Short mmCIF file of C-alpha atoms and ligand atoms in Angstrom, two decimals:
data_model
loop_
_atom_site.label_atom_id
_atom_site.label_comp_id
_atom_site.label_asym_id
_atom_site.label_seq_id
_atom_site.Cartn_x
_atom_site.Cartn_y
_atom_site.Cartn_z
CA MET P 1 145.33 57.86 127.81
CA ILE P 2 148.27 55.98 126.36
CA ARG P 3 149.38 52.80 128.17
CA LEU P 4 153.12 52.04 128.10
CA SER P 5 154.86 48.76 128.88
CA SER P 6 157.64 48.75 131.47
CA GLU P 7 160.23 48.68 128.67
CA GLU P 8 158.59 51.68 126.97
CA GLN P 9 158.57 53.49 130.33
CA ALA P 10 162.26 52.72 130.71
CA TYR P 11 162.95 54.33 127.33
CA LEU P 12 161.06 57.39 128.45
CA SER P 13 162.96 57.71 131.70
CA GLY P 14 166.32 57.58 129.91
CA ALA P 15 167.41 54.03 130.85
CA PHE P 16 168.60 53.43 127.27
CA GLY P 17 170.40 56.75 126.93
CA PRO P 18 169.38 60.27 125.93
CA GLY P 19 169.08 59.51 122.18
CA ALA P 20 166.62 56.68 122.77
CA GLN P 21 164.80 58.80 125.37
CA GLN P 22 164.31 61.60 122.86
CA ALA P 23 163.03 59.10 120.30
CA MET P 24 160.47 57.67 122.73
CA GLU P 25 159.35 61.20 123.67
CA ILE P 26 158.53 61.83 119.97
CA ILE P 27 156.58 58.55 119.65
CA VAL P 28 154.60 59.16 122.85
CA ALA P 29 153.88 62.80 121.94
CA LEU P 30 152.45 61.70 118.59
CA GLY P 31 150.44 59.01 120.34
CA ARG P 32 148.94 61.61 122.70
CA ILE P 33 148.13 64.01 119.84
CA TYR P 34 146.28 61.26 117.94
CA SER P 35 144.69 59.66 121.03
CA ALA P 36 146.49 56.32 120.64
CA GLU P 37 145.92 53.89 123.50
CA ARG P 38 149.13 51.95 123.06
CA LEU P 39 152.29 51.56 121.04
CA VAL P 40 152.89 48.70 118.60
CA PRO P 41 156.21 47.08 117.64
CA VAL P 42 157.23 47.77 114.05
CA GLY P 43 158.87 45.24 111.73
CA SER P 44 160.77 47.81 109.69
CA VAL P 45 161.22 51.51 109.10
CA GLN P 46 161.79 53.58 105.96
CA VAL P 47 163.40 56.95 106.69
CA ALA P 48 163.03 60.02 104.46
CA GLY P 49 164.86 63.35 104.55
CA VAL P 50 168.14 62.45 102.88
CA SER P 51 169.01 64.97 100.20
CA TYR P 52 171.39 67.63 101.47
CA ARG P 53 169.48 70.03 99.24
CA ASN P 54 166.40 69.63 101.46
CA LEU P 55 168.05 68.97 104.82
CA GLY P 56 170.66 71.74 104.78
CA GLU P 57 173.03 72.30 107.71
CA ALA P 58 170.21 72.32 110.27
CA GLY P 59 169.02 68.86 109.26
CA LEU P 60 172.55 67.49 109.13
CA ASP P 61 173.27 68.87 112.64
CA PHE P 62 170.06 67.29 113.95
CA LEU P 63 171.17 63.86 112.69
CA ARG P 64 174.68 64.25 114.03
CA ARG P 65 173.43 65.24 117.47
CA TRP P 66 171.11 62.24 117.64
CA ALA P 67 173.95 59.93 116.63
CA ALA P 68 176.30 61.58 119.17
CA GLN P 69 173.79 60.78 121.92
CA GLY P 70 174.35 57.11 121.19
CA ALA P 71 171.02 56.49 119.43
CA GLN P 72 170.92 53.33 117.30
CA VAL P 73 168.11 51.83 115.26
CA ARG P 74 166.83 48.50 116.61
CA VAL P 75 164.73 47.28 113.65
CA PRO P 76 165.69 46.95 109.96
CA THR P 77 165.73 50.52 108.67
CA THR P 78 166.14 51.59 105.06
CA LEU P 79 166.72 55.04 103.60
CA ASN P 80 165.06 57.20 100.95
CA PRO P 81 166.91 58.53 97.88
CA ALA P 82 169.61 61.13 98.20
CA GLY P 83 170.22 64.10 95.93
CA MET P 84 172.88 62.31 93.84
CA ASP P 85 174.29 58.93 92.85
CA LEU P 86 176.68 58.21 95.73
CA THR P 87 179.37 56.72 93.48
CA ALA P 88 178.84 58.10 89.95
CA TRP P 89 178.15 61.71 91.04
CA ARG P 90 181.25 63.14 89.40
CA GLU P 91 180.51 61.68 85.95
CA LEU P 92 176.93 62.92 86.23
CA GLY P 93 178.09 66.49 86.85
CA PHE P 94 177.44 67.04 90.58
CA SER P 95 179.70 69.54 92.33
CA GLU P 96 182.39 68.52 94.84
CA GLU P 97 180.77 70.73 97.47
CA PHE P 98 177.31 69.16 97.12
CA ALA P 99 178.81 65.66 97.05
CA ARG P 100 180.80 66.29 100.24
CA ARG P 101 177.74 67.51 102.15
CA GLN P 102 175.56 64.69 100.80
CA GLN P 103 178.14 62.10 101.89
CA GLU P 104 178.14 63.62 105.39
CA VAL P 105 174.37 63.09 105.60
CA ILE P 106 174.80 59.46 104.54
CA ALA P 107 177.58 58.99 107.12
CA ALA P 108 175.31 60.37 109.88
CA TYR P 109 172.58 57.86 108.97
CA ARG P 110 175.14 55.09 108.89
CA ARG P 111 176.27 55.99 112.42
CA LEU P 112 172.65 55.58 113.53
CA GLY P 113 172.65 52.04 112.07
CA VAL P 114 170.43 52.83 109.08
CA ARG P 115 170.96 50.70 105.93
CA THR P 116 171.83 53.39 103.41
CA THR P 117 169.81 51.83 100.59
CA CYS P 118 168.82 55.26 99.23
CA THR P 119 165.70 54.13 97.41
CA CYS P 120 161.99 54.98 97.53
CA THR P 121 161.16 51.36 96.60
CA PRO P 122 162.55 49.54 99.65
CA TYR P 123 160.09 46.74 98.82
CA LEU P 124 162.23 45.99 95.73
CA ALA P 125 165.43 46.04 97.78
CA GLY P 126 164.90 43.63 100.66
CA ASN P 127 162.49 45.56 102.90
CA ARG P 128 159.13 44.03 101.99
CA PRO P 129 156.67 43.81 104.90
CA GLY P 130 153.96 41.17 105.02
CA LEU P 131 150.18 41.38 105.19
CA GLY P 132 149.03 42.97 108.46
CA GLU P 133 152.57 43.82 109.60
CA HIS P 134 152.97 47.12 111.43
CA VAL P 135 155.77 49.27 110.03
CA ALA P 136 156.70 52.96 110.22
CA TRP P 137 157.54 54.27 106.79
CA ALA P 138 158.17 57.74 105.50
CA GLU P 139 158.14 58.47 101.71
CA SER P 140 154.61 58.84 100.52
CA SER P 141 154.80 56.52 97.48
CA ALA P 142 156.36 53.72 99.54
CA VAL P 143 153.76 54.20 102.29
CA SER P 144 151.01 53.87 99.70
CA TYR P 145 152.57 50.71 98.23
CA ALA P 146 153.12 49.15 101.65
CA ASN P 147 149.54 49.77 102.79
CA ALA P 148 147.66 49.13 99.56
CA VAL P 149 149.64 46.51 97.67
CA LEU P 150 151.37 44.62 100.49
CA GLY P 151 148.61 45.08 103.08
CA ALA P 152 151.12 46.25 105.70
CA ARG P 153 150.09 49.00 108.15
CA THR P 154 151.80 52.35 108.32
CA ASN P 155 150.94 55.97 108.70
CA ARG P 156 152.64 58.51 106.52
CA GLU P 157 155.59 59.22 108.80
CA GLY P 158 157.81 62.28 108.69
CA GLY P 159 161.62 62.05 108.81
CA PRO P 160 162.04 62.49 112.61
CA SER P 161 159.05 60.32 113.57
CA ALA P 162 160.24 57.47 111.32
CA LEU P 163 163.73 57.67 112.81
CA ALA P 164 162.24 57.73 116.32
CA ALA P 165 160.26 54.58 115.46
CA ALA P 166 163.47 52.95 114.22
CA ILE P 167 165.33 53.81 117.43
CA THR P 168 162.55 52.57 119.74
CA GLY P 169 161.19 49.80 117.50
CA ARG P 170 157.70 51.18 118.19
CA THR P 171 155.07 53.45 116.76
CA ALA P 172 151.83 54.76 118.23
CA ALA P 173 148.76 52.69 117.25
CA TYR P 174 146.60 55.30 115.56
CA GLY P 175 145.49 56.08 112.00
CA LEU P 176 146.13 53.30 109.48
CA HIS P 177 147.35 50.91 112.18
CA ARG P 178 143.68 50.53 113.16
CA ASP P 179 141.10 48.51 111.18
CA GLU P 180 138.40 51.18 111.20
CA ASN P 181 140.64 53.72 109.45
CA ARG P 182 141.45 51.37 106.57
CA ARG P 183 137.94 51.47 105.17
CA ALA P 184 137.36 53.17 101.82
CA THR P 185 135.91 56.67 101.95
CA LEU P 186 135.73 57.30 98.19
CA VAL P 187 134.52 54.76 95.64
CA VAL P 188 136.03 55.56 92.23
CA GLU P 189 134.22 54.19 89.19
CA VAL P 190 136.66 54.16 86.28
CA ARG P 191 134.84 54.41 82.95
CA CYS P 192 137.68 55.20 80.55
CA PRO P 193 140.63 53.14 79.32
CA VAL P 194 143.60 53.26 81.70
CA ARG P 195 146.50 51.45 80.06
CA SER P 196 149.95 52.99 80.30
CA GLN P 197 151.96 53.94 83.36
CA ALA P 198 151.22 57.60 82.52
CA ASP P 199 147.47 56.83 82.36
CA PHE P 200 147.60 55.30 85.82
CA GLY P 201 149.51 58.32 87.06
CA ALA P 202 146.94 60.66 85.46
CA LEU P 203 144.09 58.75 87.12
CA GLY P 204 145.94 58.90 90.44
CA TYR P 205 146.44 62.64 90.01
CA LEU P 206 142.67 63.21 89.60
CA VAL P 207 141.65 60.87 92.41
CA GLY P 208 144.28 62.19 94.83
CA GLN P 209 142.87 65.70 94.43
CA ALA P 210 139.36 64.46 95.22
CA ALA P 211 140.28 62.03 97.99
CA ARG P 212 142.77 64.28 99.82
CA ASN P 213 143.75 62.10 102.84
CA GLY P 214 140.88 59.64 102.34
CA VAL P 215 140.95 56.02 101.17
CA PRO P 216 139.89 55.43 97.53
CA TYR P 217 138.39 52.15 96.33
CA PHE P 218 138.74 51.60 92.58
CA VAL P 219 136.24 49.62 90.54
CA GLY P 220 136.48 49.07 86.79
CA LEU P 221 140.24 49.17 86.42
CA GLY P 222 140.27 46.11 84.21
CA ASP P 223 143.08 43.71 83.46
CA GLU P 224 145.85 46.24 82.91
CA VAL P 225 146.73 46.49 86.60
CA SER P 226 150.31 45.44 87.40
CA ALA P 227 152.81 46.10 90.15
CA VAL P 228 154.21 48.95 88.01
CA SER P 229 150.80 50.55 87.49
CA LEU P 230 149.98 50.26 91.20
CA LYS P 231 153.26 52.00 92.00
CA ALA P 232 152.37 54.79 89.58
CA ILE P 233 148.80 55.35 90.76
CA GLY P 234 149.74 55.27 94.44
CA ALA P 235 152.62 57.70 93.99
CA ALA P 236 150.38 60.12 92.06
CA MET P 237 147.60 60.05 94.67
CA ALA P 238 150.14 60.62 97.43
CA ALA P 239 151.41 63.69 95.55
CA SER P 240 148.24 65.44 94.40
CA GLY P 241 146.46 64.44 97.63
CA ALA P 242 147.71 62.82 100.81
CA VAL P 243 146.42 59.33 100.04
CA ALA P 244 148.30 56.70 102.07
CA LEU P 245 146.06 53.70 101.37
CA TYR P 246 143.78 52.65 98.52
CA HIS P 247 142.07 49.47 97.40
CA VAL P 248 141.50 48.04 93.91
CA ALA P 249 138.59 45.64 93.52
CA GLY P 250 139.86 42.15 92.76
CA VAL P 251 143.51 43.17 93.04
CA THR P 252 144.76 44.54 96.36
CA PRO P 253 144.73 42.27 99.42
CA GLU P 254 142.18 44.10 101.56
CA ALA P 255 139.72 44.98 98.79
CA GLY P 256 136.22 43.62 99.41
CA ARG P 257 132.81 45.12 99.95
CA HIS P 258 133.28 45.02 103.75
CA ILE P 259 136.11 47.51 103.44
CA ILE P 260 133.88 50.32 102.11
CA ALA P 261 132.71 52.79 104.79
CA PRO P 262 128.91 53.22 104.89
CA ASP P 263 129.21 57.01 104.50
CA HIS P 264 131.59 56.86 101.50
CA ARG P 265 131.47 59.30 98.60
CA THR P 266 131.46 58.22 94.95
CA MET P 267 133.38 59.62 92.01
CA VAL P 268 133.26 58.74 88.31
CA VAL P 269 136.35 59.17 86.14
CA ASP P 270 135.62 59.01 82.39
CA ASP P 271 138.35 61.28 81.02
CA LEU P 272 142.05 61.50 81.88
CA ARG P 273 142.74 64.56 79.71
CA PRO P 274 142.38 67.11 82.54
CA ALA P 275 145.23 65.38 84.36
CA TYR P 276 147.45 65.31 81.27
CA ARG P 277 146.75 69.02 80.75
CA ALA P 278 147.66 69.81 84.36
CA LEU P 279 150.88 67.76 84.43
CA ASP P 280 152.21 68.60 80.96
CA SER P 281 153.82 71.86 79.82
CA ALA P 282 154.23 73.24 76.31
CA THR P 283 158.00 73.03 76.02
CA ARG P 284 159.34 71.14 72.97
CA SER P 285 163.01 70.94 73.78
CA ILE P 286 163.96 68.35 76.38
CA ASP P 287 167.19 68.45 78.42
CA LEU P 288 166.69 65.12 80.21
CA VAL P 289 164.35 62.15 79.94
CA TRP P 290 163.78 60.62 83.36
CA PHE P 291 162.35 57.19 84.20
CA GLY P 292 162.21 55.60 87.64
CA CYS P 293 159.91 57.70 89.82
CA PRO P 294 159.25 55.72 92.02
CA HIS P 295 162.54 53.91 91.46
CA ALA P 296 162.34 51.51 88.54
CA GLY P 297 162.06 47.75 88.85
CA LEU P 298 163.76 45.40 86.40
CA GLU P 299 160.67 45.16 84.18
CA GLU P 300 160.61 48.95 83.75
CA ILE P 301 164.27 49.03 82.72
CA GLU P 302 163.56 46.17 80.33
CA GLU P 303 160.70 48.12 78.77
CA VAL P 304 162.95 51.10 78.02
CA VAL P 305 165.55 48.79 76.47
CA ARG P 306 162.85 47.19 74.33
CA LEU P 307 161.48 50.55 73.16
CA LEU P 308 164.95 51.92 72.38
CA ASP P 309 165.32 48.96 70.06
CA GLY P 310 169.04 49.49 69.56
CA ARG P 311 168.77 53.23 68.79
CA ARG P 312 170.96 55.88 70.40
CA VAL P 313 169.59 58.83 72.35
CA ARG P 314 170.23 62.49 71.50
CA THR P 315 169.01 63.74 74.86
CA PRO P 316 170.40 62.43 78.17
CA LEU P 317 168.26 59.56 79.46
CA TRP P 318 168.41 58.53 83.11
CA ILE P 319 166.67 55.64 84.83
CA THR P 320 166.81 55.96 88.61
CA THR P 321 166.65 52.73 90.58
CA ALA P 322 167.71 51.06 93.82
CA ARG P 323 171.37 50.03 93.86
CA GLU P 324 170.27 46.46 94.49
CA VAL P 325 168.02 46.51 91.41
CA ARG P 326 170.81 48.07 89.37
CA ARG P 327 173.10 45.19 90.37
CA ARG P 328 170.56 42.72 88.99
CA ALA P 329 170.12 44.87 85.87
CA VAL P 330 173.89 44.69 85.32
CA GLU P 331 173.76 40.89 85.56
CA GLU P 332 170.96 40.75 83.01
CA GLY P 333 172.76 42.99 80.53
CA LEU P 334 170.17 45.76 80.85
CA VAL P 335 172.59 48.41 82.09
CA ALA P 336 174.94 47.64 79.21
CA ALA P 337 172.03 48.01 76.76
CA ILE P 338 170.99 51.39 78.21
CA GLU P 339 174.60 52.61 78.20
CA ALA P 340 175.10 51.41 74.62
CA ALA P 341 172.20 53.67 73.68
CA GLY P 342 173.85 56.59 75.49
CA GLY P 343 171.62 56.49 78.60
CA ARG P 344 172.42 55.93 82.27
CA VAL P 345 171.02 53.70 85.00
CA VAL P 346 171.53 55.82 88.09
CA SER P 347 171.30 54.68 91.73
CA ASP P 348 170.62 56.34 95.08
CA MET P 349 169.00 59.52 93.79
CA CYS P 350 165.76 61.26 92.95
CA ALA P 351 165.60 64.10 90.43
CA VAL P 352 163.01 65.97 92.51
CA VAL P 353 165.49 66.44 95.37
CA ALA P 354 168.62 66.81 93.20
CA PRO P 355 170.09 70.19 92.17
CA MET P 356 168.72 69.84 88.61
CA ARG P 357 169.26 73.42 87.48
CA GLU P 358 172.86 73.40 88.71
CA LEU P 359 173.30 70.29 86.55
CA GLY P 360 172.08 72.30 83.57
CA PHE P 361 168.62 70.73 83.21
CA ARG P 362 165.78 73.19 82.55
CA THR P 363 163.28 70.85 80.87
CA LEU P 364 162.56 67.21 81.50
CA ALA P 365 160.27 64.48 80.15
CA THR P 366 158.86 61.74 82.37
CA PRO P 367 156.03 59.18 82.51
CA SER P 368 155.77 59.73 86.28
CA ALA P 369 152.83 61.80 87.52
CA LYS P 370 154.49 62.24 90.89
CA GLY P 371 157.65 63.50 89.21
CA ALA P 372 155.69 65.80 86.90
CA PHE P 373 153.73 67.14 89.88
CA TYR P 374 156.76 68.04 92.01
CA LEU P 375 159.54 68.87 89.55
CA PRO P 376 158.42 72.39 88.59
CA SER P 377 158.06 73.60 92.20
CA HIS P 378 160.88 71.57 93.81
CA ALA P 379 163.53 71.45 91.10
CA GLY P 380 162.55 74.48 88.98
CA VAL P 381 162.26 72.55 85.71
CA GLN P 382 159.50 72.43 83.09
CA VAL P 383 158.02 68.99 82.43
CA ARG P 384 156.59 67.06 79.48
CA TYR P 385 154.38 64.27 80.71
CA GLY P 386 153.58 61.22 78.60
CA ASP P 387 153.80 57.46 78.42
CA VAL P 388 157.07 55.53 78.41
CA ARG P 389 157.00 55.07 74.62
CA ARG P 390 156.69 58.80 74.02
CA CYS P 391 159.43 59.63 76.52
CA VAL P 392 161.77 57.14 74.80
CA GLU P 393 160.97 58.78 71.44
CA ALA P 394 161.76 62.19 72.98
CA ALA P 395 165.17 60.89 74.06
CA VAL P 396 165.90 59.45 70.60
CA ARG P 397 164.71 62.51 68.63
CA GLY P 398 165.97 65.13 71.08
CA SER P 399 162.57 66.86 71.27
CA TRP P 400 159.03 66.04 72.39
CA PRO P 401 157.12 64.13 69.69
CA GLU P 402 153.84 65.95 69.05
FE1 LIG Y 1 160.98 58.37 94.55
FE2 LIG Y 1 161.72 60.83 94.19
FE3 LIG Y 1 159.78 59.87 92.78
S1 LIG Y 1 161.58 59.79 96.13
S2 LIG Y 1 158.80 58.47 94.16
S3 LIG Y 1 161.92 59.18 92.72
S4 LIG Y 1 159.85 61.92 93.64
#
């Protein structure tokens, strides 16, 4: 039985308007399904469901109707990537028609009061929750980062439930909002070297398959763990499984023996090759080299600049990143360096939800396991999967270096 405060009851009875009433109905319905006893206030929300390619007219209408009912977000709310760069779309080859529809989606979110940040790394663009803070985030890689690396508490929200949490400022206290569900269910002993971003993604791919929606606890990851590698491993586990929280011994804030459930399973990983085989295809020609899945931080852009070492690319090279990070990259001369090499630092978008085939891309190279996992089925492109160095070489040579 879910207990509601008088303010929450008022939402439900329509005192704050029909849009807010509908939002509270969604939150309470989810709470009942998952046997929550109460709602909790959330500090921020990350909303997904932005690309017009995924939303279509039905999704756009849904957003417009909610906005027309007067619904407004009441907590800081950021937005996932769209299907194109909102300003440079024309130079990148997007059609007028797609751009018009995509801008309408963005306008609908803006009317709801959402900050149209269009990034899957809100934690690099001003929305960075603290340890123990309850939030309601959609976007599986961001959820994983928030829970595991920042120690915030969020379930893996869907588009409508995240927006409902933003409009009410509440979410139902079930799942990962509760201590007992944050305990590790799968202890992963890592017994092989895991060094590059692609290695971390490959490890995440294997563990995500085994863990499904459980909570892995990594031991033996060594000194190579960084914010970038945690982003990569979390995104991969969220893609191949439905992992929303993990712990790394000696690294993540909640890791400690007390966090391991007594009935946990154990898994040993001593070989990453099965993951590389699963994520990689045999194509040699590459139409696009893509970095920034999840969206790149400054250090990732810097690494590409360093590896390019003044050389020009033969194949288009895109780095996707938050607009805020791009602004800093401009200040530091990184965007100029990428552009001097013939590449692009692109904001607001994700290649998985972009119309890649309409843009003429049939094959793509990436060091992102999440990207490699989704691109073939979602964007209809073949993928070469390898570390950042190899992907840079592919861009310079114009083909995959064997
Ligand atoms: Fe972000 Fe798209 Fe990758 S949302 S995590 S760039 S698949």
